Structures are given as structure tokens and as C-alpha cells.
XYZ file of C-alpha atoms in Angstrom:
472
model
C 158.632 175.156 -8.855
C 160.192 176.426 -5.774
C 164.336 177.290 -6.639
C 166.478 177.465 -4.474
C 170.114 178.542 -4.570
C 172.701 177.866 -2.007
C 175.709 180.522 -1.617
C 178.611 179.976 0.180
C 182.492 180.339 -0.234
C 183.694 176.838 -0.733
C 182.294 173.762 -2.539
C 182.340 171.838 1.084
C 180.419 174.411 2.594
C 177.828 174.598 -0.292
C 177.614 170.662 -0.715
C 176.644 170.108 3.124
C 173.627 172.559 3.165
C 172.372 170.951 0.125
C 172.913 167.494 1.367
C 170.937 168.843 4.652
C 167.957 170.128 2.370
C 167.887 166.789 0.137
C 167.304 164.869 3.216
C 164.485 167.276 4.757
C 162.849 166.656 0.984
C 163.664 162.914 0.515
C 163.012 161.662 4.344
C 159.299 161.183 3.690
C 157.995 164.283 5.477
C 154.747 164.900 5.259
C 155.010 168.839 5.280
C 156.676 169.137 1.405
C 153.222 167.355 0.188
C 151.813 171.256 0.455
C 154.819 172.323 -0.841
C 155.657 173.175 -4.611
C 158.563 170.888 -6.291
C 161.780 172.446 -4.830
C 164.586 172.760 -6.551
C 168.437 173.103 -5.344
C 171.302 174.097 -6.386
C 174.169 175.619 -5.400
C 176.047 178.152 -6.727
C 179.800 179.924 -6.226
C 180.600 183.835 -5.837
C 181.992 184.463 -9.310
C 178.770 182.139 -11.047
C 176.102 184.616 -9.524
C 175.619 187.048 -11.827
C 175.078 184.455 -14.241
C 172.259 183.121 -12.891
C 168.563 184.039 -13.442
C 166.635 185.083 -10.848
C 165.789 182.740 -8.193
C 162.523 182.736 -5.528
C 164.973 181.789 -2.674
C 168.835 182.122 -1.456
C 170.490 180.552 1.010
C 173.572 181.922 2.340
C 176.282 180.053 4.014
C 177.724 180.682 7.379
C 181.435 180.728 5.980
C 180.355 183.711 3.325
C 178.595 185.644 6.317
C 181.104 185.300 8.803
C 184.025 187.034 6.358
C 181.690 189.445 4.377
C 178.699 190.420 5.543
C 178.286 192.891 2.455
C 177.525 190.105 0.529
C 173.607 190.615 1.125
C 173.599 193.865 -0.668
C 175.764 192.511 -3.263
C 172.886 190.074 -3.363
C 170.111 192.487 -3.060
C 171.574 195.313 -5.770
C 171.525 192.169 -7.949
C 168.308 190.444 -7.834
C 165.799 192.854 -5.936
C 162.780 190.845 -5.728
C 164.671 187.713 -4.275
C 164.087 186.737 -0.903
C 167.543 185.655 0.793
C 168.141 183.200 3.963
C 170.971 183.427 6.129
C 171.971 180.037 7.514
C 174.216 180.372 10.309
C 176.154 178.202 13.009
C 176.153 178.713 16.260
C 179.184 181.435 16.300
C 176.717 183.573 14.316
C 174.006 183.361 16.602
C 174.515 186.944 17.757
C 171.255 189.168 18.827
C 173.898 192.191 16.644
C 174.826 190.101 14.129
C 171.082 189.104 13.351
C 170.119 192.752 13.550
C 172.768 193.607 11.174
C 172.107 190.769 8.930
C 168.342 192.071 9.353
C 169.122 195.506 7.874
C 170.864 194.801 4.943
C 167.944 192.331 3.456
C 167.619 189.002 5.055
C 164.367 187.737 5.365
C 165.118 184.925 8.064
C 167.257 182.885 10.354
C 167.852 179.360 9.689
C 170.858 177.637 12.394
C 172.774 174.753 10.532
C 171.204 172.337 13.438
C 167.303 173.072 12.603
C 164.773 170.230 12.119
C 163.321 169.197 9.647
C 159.894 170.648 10.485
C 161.253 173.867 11.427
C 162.399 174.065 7.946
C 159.406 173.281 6.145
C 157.412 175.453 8.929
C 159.564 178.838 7.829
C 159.388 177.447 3.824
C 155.953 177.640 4.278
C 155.775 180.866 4.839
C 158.750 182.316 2.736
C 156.837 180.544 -0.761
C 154.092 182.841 0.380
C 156.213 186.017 0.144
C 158.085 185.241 -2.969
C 154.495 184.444 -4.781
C 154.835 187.579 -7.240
C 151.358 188.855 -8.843
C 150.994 186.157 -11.598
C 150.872 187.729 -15.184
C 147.407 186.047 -15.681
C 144.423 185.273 -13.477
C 143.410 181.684 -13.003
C 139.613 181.725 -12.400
C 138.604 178.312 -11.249
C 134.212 177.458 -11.990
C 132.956 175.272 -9.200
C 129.921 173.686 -7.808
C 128.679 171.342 -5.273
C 125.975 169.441 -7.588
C 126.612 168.109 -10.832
C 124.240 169.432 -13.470
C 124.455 172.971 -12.489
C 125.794 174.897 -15.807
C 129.660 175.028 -14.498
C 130.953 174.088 -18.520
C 128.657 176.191 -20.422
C 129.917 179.184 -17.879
C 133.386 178.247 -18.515
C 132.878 178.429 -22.298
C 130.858 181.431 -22.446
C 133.604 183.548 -20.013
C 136.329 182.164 -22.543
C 134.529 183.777 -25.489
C 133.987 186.922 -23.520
C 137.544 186.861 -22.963
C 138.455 186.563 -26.171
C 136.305 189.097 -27.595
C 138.033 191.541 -25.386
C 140.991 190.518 -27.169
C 142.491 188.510 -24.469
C 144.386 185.592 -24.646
C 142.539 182.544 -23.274
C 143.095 179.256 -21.727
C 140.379 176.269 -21.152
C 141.544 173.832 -18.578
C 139.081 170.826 -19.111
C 139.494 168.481 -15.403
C 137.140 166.180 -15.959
C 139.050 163.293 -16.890
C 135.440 160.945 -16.641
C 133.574 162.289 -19.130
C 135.623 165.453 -20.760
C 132.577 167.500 -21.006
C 134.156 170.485 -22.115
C 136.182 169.349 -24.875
C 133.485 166.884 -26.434
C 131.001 170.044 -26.174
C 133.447 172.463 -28.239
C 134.942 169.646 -30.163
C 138.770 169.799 -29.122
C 140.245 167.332 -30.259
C 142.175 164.656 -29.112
C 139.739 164.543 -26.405
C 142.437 162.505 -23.933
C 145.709 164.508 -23.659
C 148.099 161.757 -23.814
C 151.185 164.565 -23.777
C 149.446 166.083 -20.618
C 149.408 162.356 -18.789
C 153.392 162.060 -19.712
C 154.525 165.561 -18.083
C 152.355 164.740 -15.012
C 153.611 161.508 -14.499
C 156.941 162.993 -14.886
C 157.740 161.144 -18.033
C 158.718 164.209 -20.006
C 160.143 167.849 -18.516
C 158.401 171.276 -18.540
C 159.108 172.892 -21.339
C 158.081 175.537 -23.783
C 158.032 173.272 -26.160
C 156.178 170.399 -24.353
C 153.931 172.562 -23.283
C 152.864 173.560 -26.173
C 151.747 170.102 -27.386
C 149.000 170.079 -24.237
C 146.891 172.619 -25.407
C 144.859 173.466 -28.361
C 143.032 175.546 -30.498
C 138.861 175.821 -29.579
C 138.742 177.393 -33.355
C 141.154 176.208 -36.645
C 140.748 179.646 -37.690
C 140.975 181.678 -35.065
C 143.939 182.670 -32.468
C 143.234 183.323 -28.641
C 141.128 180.868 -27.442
C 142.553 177.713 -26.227
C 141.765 173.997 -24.764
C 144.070 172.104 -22.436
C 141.621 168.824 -22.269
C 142.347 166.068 -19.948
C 144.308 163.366 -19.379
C 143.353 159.531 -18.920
C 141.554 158.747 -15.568
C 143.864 157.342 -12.875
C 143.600 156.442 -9.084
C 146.851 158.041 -8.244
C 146.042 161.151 -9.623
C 143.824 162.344 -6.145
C 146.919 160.462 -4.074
C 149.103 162.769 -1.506
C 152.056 160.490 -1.811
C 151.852 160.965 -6.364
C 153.864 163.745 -7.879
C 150.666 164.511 -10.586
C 149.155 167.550 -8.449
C 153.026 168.960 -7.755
C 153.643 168.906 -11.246
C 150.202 170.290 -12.711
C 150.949 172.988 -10.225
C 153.968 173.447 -12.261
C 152.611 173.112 -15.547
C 150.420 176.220 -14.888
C 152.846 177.724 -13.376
C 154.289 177.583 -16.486
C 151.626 178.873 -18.744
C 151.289 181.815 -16.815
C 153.255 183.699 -18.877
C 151.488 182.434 -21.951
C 147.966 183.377 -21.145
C 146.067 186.703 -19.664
C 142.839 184.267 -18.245
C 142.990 180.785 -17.144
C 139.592 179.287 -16.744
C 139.717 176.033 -14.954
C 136.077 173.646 -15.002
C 137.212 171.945 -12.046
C 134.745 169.219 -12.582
C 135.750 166.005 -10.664
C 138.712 166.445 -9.292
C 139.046 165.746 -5.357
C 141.346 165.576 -2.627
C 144.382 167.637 -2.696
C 144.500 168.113 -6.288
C 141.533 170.234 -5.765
C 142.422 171.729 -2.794
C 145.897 172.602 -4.394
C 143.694 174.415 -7.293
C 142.090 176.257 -4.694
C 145.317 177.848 -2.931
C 146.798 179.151 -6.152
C 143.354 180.563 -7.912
C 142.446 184.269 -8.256
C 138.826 183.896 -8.265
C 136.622 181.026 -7.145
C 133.080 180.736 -8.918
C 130.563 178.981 -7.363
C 127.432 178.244 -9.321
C 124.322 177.471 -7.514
C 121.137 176.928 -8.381
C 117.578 176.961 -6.491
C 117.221 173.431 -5.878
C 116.331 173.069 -2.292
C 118.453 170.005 -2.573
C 122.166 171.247 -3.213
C 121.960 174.295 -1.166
C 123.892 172.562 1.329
C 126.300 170.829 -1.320
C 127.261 174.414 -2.302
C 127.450 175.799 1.316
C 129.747 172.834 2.083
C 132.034 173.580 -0.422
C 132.591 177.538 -0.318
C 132.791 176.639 3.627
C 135.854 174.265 2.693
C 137.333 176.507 -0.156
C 137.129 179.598 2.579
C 140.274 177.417 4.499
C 142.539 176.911 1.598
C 142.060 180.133 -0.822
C 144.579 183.098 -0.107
C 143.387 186.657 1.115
C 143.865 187.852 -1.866
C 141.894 185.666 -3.456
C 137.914 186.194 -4.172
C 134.541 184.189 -4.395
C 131.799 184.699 -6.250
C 128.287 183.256 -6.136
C 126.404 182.922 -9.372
C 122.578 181.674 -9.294
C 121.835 180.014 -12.484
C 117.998 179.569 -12.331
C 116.691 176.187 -13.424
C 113.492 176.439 -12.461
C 111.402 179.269 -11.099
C 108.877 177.856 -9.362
C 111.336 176.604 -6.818
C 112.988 179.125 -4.356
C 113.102 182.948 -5.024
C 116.346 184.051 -5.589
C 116.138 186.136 -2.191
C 115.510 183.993 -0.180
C 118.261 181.730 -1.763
C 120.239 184.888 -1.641
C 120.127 185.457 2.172
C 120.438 181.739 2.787
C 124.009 181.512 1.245
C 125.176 184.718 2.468
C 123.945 184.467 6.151
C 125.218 180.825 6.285
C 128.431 181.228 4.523
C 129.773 184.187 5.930
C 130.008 185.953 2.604
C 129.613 189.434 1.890
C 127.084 190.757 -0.048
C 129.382 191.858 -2.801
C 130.309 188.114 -3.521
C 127.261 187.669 -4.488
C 126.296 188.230 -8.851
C 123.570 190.192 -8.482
C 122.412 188.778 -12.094
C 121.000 185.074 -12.269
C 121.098 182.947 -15.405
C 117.404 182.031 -16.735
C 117.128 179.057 -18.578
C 117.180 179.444 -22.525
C 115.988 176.728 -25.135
C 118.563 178.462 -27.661
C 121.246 178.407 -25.149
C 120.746 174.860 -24.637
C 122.119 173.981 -28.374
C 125.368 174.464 -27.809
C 127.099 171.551 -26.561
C 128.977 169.049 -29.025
C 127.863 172.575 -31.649
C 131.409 173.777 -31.971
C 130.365 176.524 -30.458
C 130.040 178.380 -26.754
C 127.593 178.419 -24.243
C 127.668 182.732 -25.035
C 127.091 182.355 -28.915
C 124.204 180.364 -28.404
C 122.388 182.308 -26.030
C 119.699 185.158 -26.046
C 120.386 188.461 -26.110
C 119.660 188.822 -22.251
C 121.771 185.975 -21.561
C 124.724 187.687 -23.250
C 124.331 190.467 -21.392
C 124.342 188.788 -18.405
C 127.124 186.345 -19.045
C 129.509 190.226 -20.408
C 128.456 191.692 -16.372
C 129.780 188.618 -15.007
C 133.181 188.861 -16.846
C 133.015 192.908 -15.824
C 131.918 191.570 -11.850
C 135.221 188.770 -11.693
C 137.639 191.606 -13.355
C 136.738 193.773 -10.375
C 134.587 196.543 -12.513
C 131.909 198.377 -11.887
C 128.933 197.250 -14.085
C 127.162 200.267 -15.272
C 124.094 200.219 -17.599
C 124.682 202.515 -20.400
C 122.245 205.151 -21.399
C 120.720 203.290 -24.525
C 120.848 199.789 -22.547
C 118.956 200.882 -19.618
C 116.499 202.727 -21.845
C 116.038 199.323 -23.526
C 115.863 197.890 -20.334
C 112.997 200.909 -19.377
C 111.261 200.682 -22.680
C 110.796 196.870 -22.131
C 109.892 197.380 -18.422
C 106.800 199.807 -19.645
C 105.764 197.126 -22.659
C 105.856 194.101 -19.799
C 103.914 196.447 -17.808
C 101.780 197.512 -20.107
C 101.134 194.042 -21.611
C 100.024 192.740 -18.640
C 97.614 195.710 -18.106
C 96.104 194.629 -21.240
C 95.507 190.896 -20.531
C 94.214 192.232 -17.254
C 91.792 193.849 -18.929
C 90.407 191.636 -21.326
C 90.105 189.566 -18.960
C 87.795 191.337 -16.770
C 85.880 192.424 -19.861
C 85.346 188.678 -20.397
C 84.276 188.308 -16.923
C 81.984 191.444 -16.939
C 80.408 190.282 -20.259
C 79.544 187.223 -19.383
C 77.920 188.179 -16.388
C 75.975 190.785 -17.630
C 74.599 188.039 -20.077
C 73.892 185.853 -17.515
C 71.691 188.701 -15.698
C 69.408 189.405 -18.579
C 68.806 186.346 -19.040
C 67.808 185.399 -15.845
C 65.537 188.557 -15.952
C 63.362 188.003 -19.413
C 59.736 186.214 -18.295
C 59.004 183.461 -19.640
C 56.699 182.817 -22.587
C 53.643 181.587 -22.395
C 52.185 179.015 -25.010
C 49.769 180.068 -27.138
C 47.012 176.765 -28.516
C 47.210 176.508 -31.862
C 43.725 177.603 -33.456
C 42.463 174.253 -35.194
C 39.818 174.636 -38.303
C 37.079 172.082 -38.685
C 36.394 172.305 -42.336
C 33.618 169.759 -42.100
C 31.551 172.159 -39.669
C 32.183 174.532 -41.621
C 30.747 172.894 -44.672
C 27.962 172.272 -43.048
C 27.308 176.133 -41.922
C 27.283 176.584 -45.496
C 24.645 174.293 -46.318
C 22.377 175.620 -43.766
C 22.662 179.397 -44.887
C 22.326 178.279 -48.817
C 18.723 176.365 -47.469
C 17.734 179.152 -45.550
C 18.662 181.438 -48.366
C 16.387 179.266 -50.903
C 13.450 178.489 -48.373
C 13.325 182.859 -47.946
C 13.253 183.135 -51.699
C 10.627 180.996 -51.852
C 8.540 182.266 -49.619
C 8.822 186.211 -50.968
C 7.439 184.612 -54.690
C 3.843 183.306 -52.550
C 3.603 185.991 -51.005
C 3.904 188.459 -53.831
């Protein structure tokens, strides 16, 4: 929420800026439907040092014109604040400006400016009061559905938590709420949520509080917000619901070190308005040849609304590998989105049957996982932290040692298989070499002729005998 106080010397003075500003806000413009919710109020000399610290100050041409001092009075008291002078027409001095310049005032606005004008210089004061937020909203993105952007967003809030951070979930997707039926937050439609951002109960500490809960009963540090009922006005330009989630993390800043936002479904300027107040944008990709240009498309469109001092980063998370190498899917997103090679993660997710247990489990996308995948998921919580990764000694030795045992595996099937092939062959050779045999005919025996040999010698035998007797 934008504040605004109005300082001036009399209540007159003070009630005709503000009924000025009421009708810039009220009169339909289009230009406050970037802006924040402003708030105004307006405030007397002696009730300033009661006040807390506002983003904005407005001060009166009847308080200038007598006491110029008044800035640094202003200044000494609230340092950070960013204070207006607005003048009438006596005031319009090129000296008195300068003056008015030197002691603190950030800009000029005459009592006769339009209403455009106005929102034109707003615009650009909001962007100076923004003070470094106390946590860092990381918003998970992607131009396909299907492409890992929950599990990511469950595994980085574990990661987070393990480094003894405290963590918020922001579950969008107010279709389906993925992320809170996958880690079992329950109620899985925040009905307290739906009532703030309709505007049908303040921001409070205490309302707050009832829109988010614990991922674990028995554990502190990792929270849920999970969405609220699924509306048509909710993507509308004209409905307050984008203004006031804006507010609601706001809000929470103070409450949380990481806010991790699975952006899911939401569209139009609700998304848009996610966009301008993010830290880091993380766009997961995979190497589908068919939503490379879904992703392009959307870090193209995210480029015009995140601030300078905001980041992307592209994370490949590798479905399948026989589809495109990761360089060449590499140099195709960083040639055609302008990116530098530093946005890119120069680790991609591999696909993991034990990773793939964890939805509706209880438990993350980062306790499910492999060892390699954990590893992976800790360098991409080091990479959006701005760290350097470095690969310890005994890590990269692991790394080494399984490098050499890959290698070496493969050296082995290598050559067992050529043994195969040279065995075989060999075979093949000697047996194309060995003559071949020639039959042999069986030797058949005539036992009749044989008989009858027998006969013959026994007659010749008994016709010799006899005739040796006549003889002798």
C-alpha cells in the first residue's frame, strides 16, 4: 500500500489537496490500475512526530511559503521518506525550487496539475521509495504445462528450510491446487484468502495469519498459502483482487526470508503485477521441440515488466533425452532471448522414477529424489541466492571417481563385446576350412557264402586224406 501524508498549516489547506488526490484516484483513471492501493491522509504540524513512517509526503503551499525549514524538520525526522512539495503559482520560483531542491524535496507538483501528470510523477516516486524487501519473492514459471514448475517449488522450499530459513509456499493455481493436494495442506481452498482479496476483511497480522499454513504439523519454517476459489474477476483490470494480493505480500514480507510463488495459471495483470514486484524469475524449460517457443514468449514478455534489479533464470529439466541436446537448446534460448549466459543453470534436471513419488506423499519433490538430483536441486538454491557453486574436494572426487568407473565400465562392455564378435568369427573360419568327410560303405558279410567256403575246404580236406591212405 502506497501512504501518503498531506502536511500543511491549516485544516482547509490540508482538506483541499486531499480532496484533489481522491478525485485523481476515484475519477476512473486508468493509470492507478498499475498503481499500488494509495492511501491518504493528512496530518497537522504538532501530530507528526506521532506518526510512523510514511513512503510519501506532501507538503502544502501555505507551510512552504512561511517556513521553508520545515523539509529538514521533515527529513531529520523520517530519513528514508521521500517528500513532495506542492506549490501554487506564487511558489513557482526557478530559486525557490532550487532551494526547496537542497534541503530534500524530491519533486514539484503545482496545485493546478492533471490528473495524468500526477499519476505520471507517482509512477516514478513508488519506484524510489521501494526499500530492499526483507525477503526475496522468487516466482517458478513456465510456458507449457507439465514441465516440473511444483515439484521445483517444493524442493527449493525444503532447501530453504534446511538452511534454516523461514519459508513461504504461495500455491496460484486456483484450478487444480496442485501444490497443496501434492504436500497435503489442508484446507485446500483458502476461503480467508478469497475474503481479504475481495476486500471483505482488512490486512492484518492477525488475518493474515489465518491464510497460511503449516507444510509439516511438527515442524516450524515451512509454510503453505494455498489458493482461493476460482473466479472470473480475479484476471479483471477494473477488480481490486490483484491490488490487494499485492498488499497481502506486501505484508508478509516481514514474516518470511523466501517467498516461492508457483505461478501456475494466473494471467493478465495479476501475473504481470507478480512479475514487477519479484526478485527472481525461474523459468523451467524443457527439450520439447514443441514449447521452446511457449517459453521464449514468455521470458520475452516478463523482460518488459520485471525491474533492473530483478533476475531470470533458465532451468532445463530434461524429460526426455533423445529429444534435443541441451546445447543446442542452450544456444537457442539464449541467442533468441537476449539472455546472458549467466542466466542460464548450467545443471539440468534428469528424470527420476523415485523422484516421481512424491506428489499427494506428504512430502517434497527434494526428499524424494536421488542423490544427484539433490545435489542439483542445493546448486540451484546456491545459483538464485547469487553464490558461487563450488564443488568441494570430496564431492568432485566422487564426481571423478564415478567419471573413471562410467569410463571404465563402458571400456569393459566394449570389450566383451568385440571378444564376442572376434569369437564368433574365428568359429565361423574353421569351420568353413575343415574338408569334408567322405563316406565310407559299410563292409556287408554274407554268412551263407561263407558257409559254403567251409564246406568246400572240409571236402577237399577229406577227398586229400583219402587219397594219401591208397597211395600208402
Amino acid at each position: 500500500m502506497l501512504e501518503l501524508l498531506i502536511l500543511d498549516k491549516t485544516a482547509e489547506s490540508r482538506n483541499k489537496i486531499r480532496n484533489r488526490l481522491c478525485d485523481f484516484i476515484y475519477t476512473g483513471s486508468q493509470s492507478v490500475d498499475i498503481l499500488p492501493r494509495i492511501s491518504v491522509k493528512t496530518i497537522s504540524v504538532e501530530e507528526l512526530s506521532f506518526q510512523k513512517s510514511p513512503k510519501l509526503i506532501l507538503l502544502g503551499s501555505e507551510i512552504l511559503s512561511k517556513d521553508r525549514g520545515i523539509v529538514s524538520d521533515v527529513k531529520t525526522l523520517f530519513p528514508d521518506i521521500v517528500i513532495v512539495a506542492w506549490i501554487n503559482e506564487s511558489l513557482n520560483k526557478l530559486f525557490i525550487i532550487e532551494d526547496l531542491a537542497r534541503l530534500g524535496v524530491a519533486d514539484i507538483f503545482l496545485d493546478n496539475i492533471s490528473a495524468n501528470e500526477f499519476f505520471r510523477k507517482l509512477i516514478i516516486l513508488v519506484r524510489k521509495t521501494n526499500k530492499k524487501s526483507n525477503s526475496k519473492i522468487i516466482i517458478v514459471d513456465s510456458g507449457k504445462g507439465g514441465s516440473g514448475v511444483t515439484s521445483i517449488v517444493s524442493a527449493l522450499g525444503e532447501i530453504y528450510l534446511d538452511k534454516d530459513k523461514k519459508v513461504l509456499l504461495v500455491d496460484c493455481d486456483v484450478e487444480s491446487q496442485d501444490l497443496s493436494r501434492f504436500l497435503q495442506v489442508r484446507p485446500f481452498i483458502n476461503e480467508n484468502l478469497g475474503l481479504i482479496l475481495e476486500g471483505l476483511k482488512p490486512i492484518t497480522q492477525d488475518t493474515l495469519r489465518e491464510c497460511y499454513y503449516n507444510v509439516w504439523e511438527d515442524e516450524d519454517g515451512l509454510y503453505c498459502m494455498t489458493p482461493t476459489i476460482d473466479a472470473e474477476n480475479i484476471y479483471s483490470i477494473k477488480s481490486s483482487y490483484y491490488k490487494n494480493f499485492l498488499s497481502v505480500l506486501e505484508n508478509l514480507d516481514s514474516y518470511f526470508d523466501y517467498i516461492i510463488i508457483d505461478i501456475a495459471c494466473f494471467k493478465g495483470v495479476l501475473k504481470t503485477s507478480l512479475y514487477r514486484v519479484c526478485d527472481i524469475l525461474l523459468v523451467v524449460i524443457n527439450n520439447d521441440p514443441a514449447s521452446i517457443f511457449a517459453n521464449l514468449e514468455l521470458i520475452k514478455n516478463a523482460k518488459n515488466f520485471i525491474s533492473a534489479n530483478s533476475k531470470i533464470v533458465v532451468l532445463e529439466n530434461k524429460h526426455d533425452s533423445s529429444l534435443i541436446s541441451s546445447d543446442i537448446l542452450k544456444n537457442e534460448v539464449l541467442t533468441s532471448s537476449l539472455l546472458l549466459e549467466d542466466s542460464y543453470f548450467s545443471y539440468s534436471l534428469k528424470n527420476s522414477s523415485m523422484a516421481g513419488r512424491w506428489p499427494g506423499s506428504g512430502a517434497t519433490f527434494y526428499s524424494q529424489s536421488d542423490d544427484n538430483l539433490k545435489e542439483i536441486m542445493y546448486f540451484l538454491s546456491e545459483k538464485l541466492d547469487g553464490n558461487k557453486i563450488v564443488i568441494s574436494g570430496n564431492k568432485f572426487a566422487k564426481i571423478f571417481k564415478d567419471f573413471v568407473a562410467s569410463i571404465a565400465s563402458y571400456i569393459k562392455k566394449l570389450f566383451t563385446t568385440y571378444s564376442s564378435i572376434i569369437k564368433n568369427k574365428t568359429k565361423k573360419e574353421i569351420e568353413n576350412k575343415q574338408p569334408d568327410k567322405i563316406e565310407q560303405p559299410s563292409k556287408v558279410i554274407d554268412y551263407n557264402a561263407s558257409a559254403k567256403n567251409d564246406e568246400t575246404n572240409l571236402k577237399k580236406n577229406e577227398d586229400s586224406k583219402k587219397y594219401f591212405t591208397k597211395v600208402v
